[in-house]
mmCIF file of C-alpha atoms in Angstrom:
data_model
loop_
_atom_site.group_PDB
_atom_site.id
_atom_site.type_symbol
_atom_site.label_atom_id
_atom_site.label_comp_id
_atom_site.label_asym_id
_atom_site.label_seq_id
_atom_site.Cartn_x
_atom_site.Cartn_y
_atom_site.Cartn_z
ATOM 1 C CA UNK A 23 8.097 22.433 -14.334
ATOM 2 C CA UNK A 24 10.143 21.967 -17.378
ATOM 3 C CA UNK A 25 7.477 19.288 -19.326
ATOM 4 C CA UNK A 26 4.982 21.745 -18.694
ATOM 5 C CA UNK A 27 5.792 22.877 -22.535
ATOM 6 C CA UNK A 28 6.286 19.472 -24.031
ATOM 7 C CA UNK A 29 4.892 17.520 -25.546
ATOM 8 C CA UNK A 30 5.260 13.070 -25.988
ATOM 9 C CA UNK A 31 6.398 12.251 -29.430
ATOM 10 C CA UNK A 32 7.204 8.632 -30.372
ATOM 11 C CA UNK A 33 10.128 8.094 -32.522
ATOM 12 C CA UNK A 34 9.562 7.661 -35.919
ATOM 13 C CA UNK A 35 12.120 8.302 -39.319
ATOM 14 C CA UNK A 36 10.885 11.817 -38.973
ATOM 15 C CA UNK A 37 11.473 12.750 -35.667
ATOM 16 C CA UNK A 38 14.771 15.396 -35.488
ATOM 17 C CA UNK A 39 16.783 13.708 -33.248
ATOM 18 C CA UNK A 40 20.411 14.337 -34.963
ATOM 19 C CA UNK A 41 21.200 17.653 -32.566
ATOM 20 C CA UNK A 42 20.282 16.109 -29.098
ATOM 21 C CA UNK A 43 23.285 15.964 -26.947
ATOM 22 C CA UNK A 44 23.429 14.973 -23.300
ATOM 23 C CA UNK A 45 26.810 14.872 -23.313
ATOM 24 C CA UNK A 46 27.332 11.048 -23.844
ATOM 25 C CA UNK A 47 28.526 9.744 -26.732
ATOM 26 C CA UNK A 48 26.547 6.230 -26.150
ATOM 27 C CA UNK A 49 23.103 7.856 -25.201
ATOM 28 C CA UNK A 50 23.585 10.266 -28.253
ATOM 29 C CA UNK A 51 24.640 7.162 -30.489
ATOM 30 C CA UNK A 52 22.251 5.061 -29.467
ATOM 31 C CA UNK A 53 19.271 7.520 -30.203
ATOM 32 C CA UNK A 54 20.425 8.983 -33.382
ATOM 33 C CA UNK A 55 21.703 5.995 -35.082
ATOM 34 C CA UNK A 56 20.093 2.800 -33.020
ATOM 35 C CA UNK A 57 16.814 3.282 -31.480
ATOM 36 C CA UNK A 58 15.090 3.548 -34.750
ATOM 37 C CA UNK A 59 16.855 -0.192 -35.304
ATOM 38 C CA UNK A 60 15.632 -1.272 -32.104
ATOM 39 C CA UNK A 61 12.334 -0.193 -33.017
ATOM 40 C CA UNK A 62 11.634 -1.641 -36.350
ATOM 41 C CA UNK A 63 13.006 -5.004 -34.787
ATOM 42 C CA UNK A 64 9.994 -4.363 -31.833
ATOM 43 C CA UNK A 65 13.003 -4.743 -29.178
ATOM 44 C CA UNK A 66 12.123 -1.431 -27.600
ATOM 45 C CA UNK A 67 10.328 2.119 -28.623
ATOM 46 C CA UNK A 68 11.579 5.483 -28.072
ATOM 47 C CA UNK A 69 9.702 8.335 -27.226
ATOM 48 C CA UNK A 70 10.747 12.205 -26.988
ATOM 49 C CA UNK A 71 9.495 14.824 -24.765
ATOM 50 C CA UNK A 72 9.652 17.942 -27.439
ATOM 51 C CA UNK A 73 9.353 21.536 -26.322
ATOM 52 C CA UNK A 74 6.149 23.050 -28.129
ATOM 53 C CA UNK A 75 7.779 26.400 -28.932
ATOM 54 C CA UNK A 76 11.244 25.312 -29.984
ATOM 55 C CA UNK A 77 10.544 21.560 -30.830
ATOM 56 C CA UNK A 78 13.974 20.589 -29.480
ATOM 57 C CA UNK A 79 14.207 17.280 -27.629
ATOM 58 C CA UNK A 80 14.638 18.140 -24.102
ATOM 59 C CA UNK A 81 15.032 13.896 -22.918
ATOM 60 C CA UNK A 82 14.106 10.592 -24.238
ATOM 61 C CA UNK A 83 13.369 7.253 -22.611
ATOM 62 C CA UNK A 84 13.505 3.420 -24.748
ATOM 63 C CA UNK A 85 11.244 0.688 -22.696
ATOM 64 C CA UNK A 86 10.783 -2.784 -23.502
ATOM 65 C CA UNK A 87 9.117 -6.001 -21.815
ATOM 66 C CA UNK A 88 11.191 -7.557 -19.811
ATOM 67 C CA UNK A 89 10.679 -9.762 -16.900
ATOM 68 C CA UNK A 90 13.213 -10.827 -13.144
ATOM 69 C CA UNK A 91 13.709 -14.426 -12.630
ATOM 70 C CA UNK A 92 14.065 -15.635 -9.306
ATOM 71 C CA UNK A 93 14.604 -19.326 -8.514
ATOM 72 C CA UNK A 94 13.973 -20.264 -4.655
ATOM 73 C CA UNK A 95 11.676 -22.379 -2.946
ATOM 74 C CA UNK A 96 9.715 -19.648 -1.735
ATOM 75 C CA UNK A 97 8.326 -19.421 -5.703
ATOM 76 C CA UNK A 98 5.806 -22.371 -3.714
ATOM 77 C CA UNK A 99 3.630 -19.300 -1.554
ATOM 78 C CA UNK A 100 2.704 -18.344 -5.052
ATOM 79 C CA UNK A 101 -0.319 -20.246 -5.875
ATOM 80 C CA UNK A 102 0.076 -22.683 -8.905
ATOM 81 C CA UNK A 103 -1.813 -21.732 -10.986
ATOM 82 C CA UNK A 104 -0.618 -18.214 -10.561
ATOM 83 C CA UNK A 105 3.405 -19.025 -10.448
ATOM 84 C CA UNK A 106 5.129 -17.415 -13.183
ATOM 85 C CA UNK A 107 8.972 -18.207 -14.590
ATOM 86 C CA UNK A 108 9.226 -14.455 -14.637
ATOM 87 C CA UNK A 109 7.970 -11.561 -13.135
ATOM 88 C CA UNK A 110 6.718 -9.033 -15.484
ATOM 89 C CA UNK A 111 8.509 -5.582 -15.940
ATOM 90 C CA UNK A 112 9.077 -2.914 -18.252
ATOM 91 C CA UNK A 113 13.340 -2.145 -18.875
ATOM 92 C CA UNK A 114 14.344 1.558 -19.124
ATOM 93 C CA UNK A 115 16.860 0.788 -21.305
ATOM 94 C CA UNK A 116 18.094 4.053 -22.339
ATOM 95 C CA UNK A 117 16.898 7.776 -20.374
ATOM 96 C CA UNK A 118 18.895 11.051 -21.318
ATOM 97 C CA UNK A 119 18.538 14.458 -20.753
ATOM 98 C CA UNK A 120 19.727 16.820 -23.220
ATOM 99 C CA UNK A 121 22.314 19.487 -21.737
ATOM 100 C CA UNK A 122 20.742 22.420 -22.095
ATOM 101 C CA UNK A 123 17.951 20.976 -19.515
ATOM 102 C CA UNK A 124 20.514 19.214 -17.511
ATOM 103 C CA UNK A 125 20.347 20.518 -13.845
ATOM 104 C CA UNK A 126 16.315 21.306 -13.798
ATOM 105 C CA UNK A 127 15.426 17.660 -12.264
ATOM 106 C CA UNK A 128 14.183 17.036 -15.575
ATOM 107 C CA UNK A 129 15.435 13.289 -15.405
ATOM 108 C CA UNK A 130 13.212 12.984 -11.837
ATOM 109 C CA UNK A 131 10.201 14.048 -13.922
ATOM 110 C CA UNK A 132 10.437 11.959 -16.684
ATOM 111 C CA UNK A 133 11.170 9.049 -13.748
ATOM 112 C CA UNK A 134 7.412 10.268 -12.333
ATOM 113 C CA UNK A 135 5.913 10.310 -15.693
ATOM 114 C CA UNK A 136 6.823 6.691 -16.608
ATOM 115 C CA UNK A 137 5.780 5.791 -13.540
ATOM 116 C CA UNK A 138 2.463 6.749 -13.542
ATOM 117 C CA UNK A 139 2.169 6.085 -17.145
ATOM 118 C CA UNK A 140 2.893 2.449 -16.568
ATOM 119 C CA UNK A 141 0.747 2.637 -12.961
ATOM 120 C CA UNK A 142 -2.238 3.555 -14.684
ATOM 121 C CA UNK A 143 -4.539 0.609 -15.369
ATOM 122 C CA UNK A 144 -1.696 -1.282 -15.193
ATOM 123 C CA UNK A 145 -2.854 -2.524 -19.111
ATOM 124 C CA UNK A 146 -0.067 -5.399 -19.809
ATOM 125 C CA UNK A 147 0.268 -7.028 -16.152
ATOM 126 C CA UNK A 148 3.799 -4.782 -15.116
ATOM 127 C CA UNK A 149 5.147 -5.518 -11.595
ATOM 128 C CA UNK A 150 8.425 -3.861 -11.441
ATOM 129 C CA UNK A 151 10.253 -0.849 -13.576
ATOM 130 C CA UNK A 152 14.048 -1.815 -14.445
ATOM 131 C CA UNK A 153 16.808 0.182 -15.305
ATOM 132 C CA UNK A 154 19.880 -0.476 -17.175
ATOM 133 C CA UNK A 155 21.871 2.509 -14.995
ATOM 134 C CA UNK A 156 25.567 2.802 -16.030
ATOM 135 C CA UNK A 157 27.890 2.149 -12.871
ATOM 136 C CA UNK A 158 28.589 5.862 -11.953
ATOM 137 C CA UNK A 159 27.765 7.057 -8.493
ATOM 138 C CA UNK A 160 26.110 9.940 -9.802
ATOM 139 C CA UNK A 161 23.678 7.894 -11.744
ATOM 140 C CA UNK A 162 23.403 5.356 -9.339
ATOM 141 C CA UNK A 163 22.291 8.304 -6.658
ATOM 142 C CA UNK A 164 19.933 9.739 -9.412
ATOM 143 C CA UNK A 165 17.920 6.498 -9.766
ATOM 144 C CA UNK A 166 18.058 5.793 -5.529
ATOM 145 C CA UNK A 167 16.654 9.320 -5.345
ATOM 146 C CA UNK A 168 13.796 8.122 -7.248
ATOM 147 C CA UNK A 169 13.306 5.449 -5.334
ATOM 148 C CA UNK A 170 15.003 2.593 -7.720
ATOM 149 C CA UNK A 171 16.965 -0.158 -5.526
ATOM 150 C CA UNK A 172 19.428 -2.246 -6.813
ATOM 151 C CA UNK A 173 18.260 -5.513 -7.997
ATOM 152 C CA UNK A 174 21.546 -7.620 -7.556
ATOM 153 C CA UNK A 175 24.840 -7.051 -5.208
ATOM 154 C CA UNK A 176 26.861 -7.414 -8.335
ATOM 155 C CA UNK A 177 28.661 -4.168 -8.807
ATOM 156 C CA UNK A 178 31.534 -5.392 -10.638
ATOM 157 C CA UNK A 179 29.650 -4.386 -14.049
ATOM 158 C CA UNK A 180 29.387 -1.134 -16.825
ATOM 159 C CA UNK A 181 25.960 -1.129 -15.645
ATOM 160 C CA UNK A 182 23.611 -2.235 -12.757
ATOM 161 C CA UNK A 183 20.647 -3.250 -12.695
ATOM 162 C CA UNK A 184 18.099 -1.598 -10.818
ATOM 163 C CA UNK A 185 14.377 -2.113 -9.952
ATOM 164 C CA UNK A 186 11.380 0.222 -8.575
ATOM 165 C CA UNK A 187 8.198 -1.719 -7.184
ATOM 166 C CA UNK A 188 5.126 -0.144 -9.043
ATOM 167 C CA UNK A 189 3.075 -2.001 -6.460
ATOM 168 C CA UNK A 190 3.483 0.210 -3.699
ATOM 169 C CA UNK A 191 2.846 2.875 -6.393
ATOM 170 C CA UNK A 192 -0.248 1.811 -7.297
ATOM 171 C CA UNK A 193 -1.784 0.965 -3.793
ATOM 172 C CA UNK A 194 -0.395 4.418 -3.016
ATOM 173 C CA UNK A 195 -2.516 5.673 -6.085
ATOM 174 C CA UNK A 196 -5.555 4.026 -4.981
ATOM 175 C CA UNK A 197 -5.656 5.443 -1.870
ATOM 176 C CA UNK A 198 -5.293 8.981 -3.167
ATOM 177 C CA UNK A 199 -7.885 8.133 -5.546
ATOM 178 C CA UNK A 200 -10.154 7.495 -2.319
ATOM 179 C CA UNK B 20 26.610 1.352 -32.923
ATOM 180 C CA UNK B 21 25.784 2.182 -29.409
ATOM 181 C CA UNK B 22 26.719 0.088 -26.602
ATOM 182 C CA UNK B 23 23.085 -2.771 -26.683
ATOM 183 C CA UNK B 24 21.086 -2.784 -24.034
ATOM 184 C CA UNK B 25 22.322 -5.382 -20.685
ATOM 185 C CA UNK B 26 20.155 -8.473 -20.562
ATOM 186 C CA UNK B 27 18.640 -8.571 -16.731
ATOM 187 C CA UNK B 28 20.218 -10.641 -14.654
ATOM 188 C CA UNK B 29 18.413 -13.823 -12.871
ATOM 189 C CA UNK B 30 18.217 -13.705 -9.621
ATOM 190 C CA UNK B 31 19.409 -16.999 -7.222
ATOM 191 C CA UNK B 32 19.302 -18.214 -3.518
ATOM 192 C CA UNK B 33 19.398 -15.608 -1.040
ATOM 193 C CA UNK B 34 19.077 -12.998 -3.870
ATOM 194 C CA UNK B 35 16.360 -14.263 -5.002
ATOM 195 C CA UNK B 36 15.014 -14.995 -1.865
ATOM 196 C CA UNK B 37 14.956 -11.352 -0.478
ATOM 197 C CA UNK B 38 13.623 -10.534 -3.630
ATOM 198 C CA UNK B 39 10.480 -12.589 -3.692
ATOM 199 C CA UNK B 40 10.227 -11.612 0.180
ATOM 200 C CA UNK B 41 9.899 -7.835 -1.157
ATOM 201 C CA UNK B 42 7.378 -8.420 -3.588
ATOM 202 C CA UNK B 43 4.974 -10.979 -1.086
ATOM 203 C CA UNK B 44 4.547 -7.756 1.120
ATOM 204 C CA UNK B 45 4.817 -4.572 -0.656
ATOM 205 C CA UNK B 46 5.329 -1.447 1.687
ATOM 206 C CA UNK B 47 3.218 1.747 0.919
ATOM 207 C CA UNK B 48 5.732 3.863 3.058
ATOM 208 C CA UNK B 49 8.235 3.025 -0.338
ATOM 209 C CA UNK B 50 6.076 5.654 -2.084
ATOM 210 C CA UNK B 51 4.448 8.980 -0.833
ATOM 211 C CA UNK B 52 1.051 10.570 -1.808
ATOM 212 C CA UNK B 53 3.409 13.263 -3.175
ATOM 213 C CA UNK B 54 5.381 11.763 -5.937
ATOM 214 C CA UNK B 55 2.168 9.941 -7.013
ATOM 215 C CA UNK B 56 0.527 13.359 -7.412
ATOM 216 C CA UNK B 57 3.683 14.700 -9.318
ATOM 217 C CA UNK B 58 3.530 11.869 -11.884
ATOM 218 C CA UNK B 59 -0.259 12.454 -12.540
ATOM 219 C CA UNK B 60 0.682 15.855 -13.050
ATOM 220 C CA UNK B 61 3.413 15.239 -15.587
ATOM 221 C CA UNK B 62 1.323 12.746 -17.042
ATOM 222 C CA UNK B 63 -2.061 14.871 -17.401
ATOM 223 C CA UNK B 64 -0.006 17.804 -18.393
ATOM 224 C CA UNK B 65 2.094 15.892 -20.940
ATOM 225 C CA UNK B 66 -0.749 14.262 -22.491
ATOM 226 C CA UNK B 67 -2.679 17.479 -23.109
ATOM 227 C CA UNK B 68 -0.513 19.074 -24.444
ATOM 228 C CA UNK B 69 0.261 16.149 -26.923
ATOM 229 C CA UNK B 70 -3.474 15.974 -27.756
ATOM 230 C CA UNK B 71 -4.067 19.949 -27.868
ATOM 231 C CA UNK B 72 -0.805 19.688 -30.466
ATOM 232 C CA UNK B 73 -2.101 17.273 -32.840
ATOM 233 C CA UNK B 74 -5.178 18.677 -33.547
ATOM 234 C CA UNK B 75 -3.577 21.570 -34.632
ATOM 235 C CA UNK B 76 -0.553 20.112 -36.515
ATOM 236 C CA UNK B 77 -3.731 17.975 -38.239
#
């Protein structure tokens, strides 16, 4: 596998990120000139996967808190005391894959690793993964294949919103575990 | 500046009802003992390799 020789670098002022392309002008913008922003402001952190050898960033990922509201009377089976406004998730609001890696399922493996990275010990209280996935069937079919639904039948937008259930995930990690 | 990151929508009524439906009974078929494995591997992998490069960058 491709992250077999990389490593996890968080972005910081020193991290080379001016040559990554993936071949969108937004993703490339937003890591070379915004994320650091974003960052500083604690409204989401970057973080690289570097190959070793050439230290060229092969993908990067930006997560933040962020939470699904959902207003019915069925809130009520949820105990009182336990009822929340929201429920708690982490937002993939940016994923790219540099084009040079493009093609090697490299996207599908950073997918696994943030899923198991945010499975583990669960450490914040995390229910649900998000992504901000632009409106492009290819992208839409990358995130299904990774078992992301969508989250609302509006499809009229840039970008959809789409969810993946770290529950399952983690009763499916206990009972390897066992 | 790059495009800012959506805002996630709310959900309502029989949105929102499906949705809390989901998350009352989660289904274990939704994820296989395979792509759990995979992401430990990544993750193990990943994270040694981190480790095993800082101490020598240090």
């Amino acid at each position: 596998m491709l992250l077999d020789q990389a490593i996890l670098e968080r972005l910081s002022p020193v991290s080379a990120t001016a040559d990554f392309d993936c071949g969108n002008p937004d993703l490339n913008e937003f890591l070379i000139k915004d994320a650091l922003h974003y960052q500083d402001q604690l409204l989401g952190v970057t973080y690289l996967f570097r190959s070793i050898k050439a230290k060229e960033a092969l993908a990067y990922f930006t997560v933040l808190n962020d939470g699904i509201k959902a207003t019915n009377n069925l809130n009520r089976r949820i105990p009182n005391q336990k009822r929340h406004g929201k429920i708690p998730a982490v937002k993939i609001g940016r994923l790219a894959v540099s084009m040079p890696q493009q093609g090697a399922k490299l996207g599908s493996q950073v997918l696994d690793f943030i899923k198991y990275w945010f499975s583990i010990n669960n450490k914040t209280g995390c229910r649900f993964l998000l992504a901000d996935a632009y409106n492009k069937p290819e992208t839409i079919a990358f995130y299904q294949r990774n078992g992301f639904s969508f989250l609302t039948n509006d499809s009229g937008k840039e970008t959809r919103a789409m969810k993946f259930d770290l529950k399952p995930y983690e009763m499916r990690m206990a009972k390897a575990d066992s | 500046m790059a495009k800012p990151i959506a805002p996630t929508p709310d959900l309502k009524g029989k949105e929102a009802e499906k949705f809390l439906k989901e998350i009352a009974s989660p289904d274990l078929k939704a994820v296989s003992k395979e792509e759990v494995l995979r992401g430990k591997r990544i993750f193990d992998t990943i994270m040694k390799n981190t480790s095993v490069f800082a101490k020598h960058a240090a």
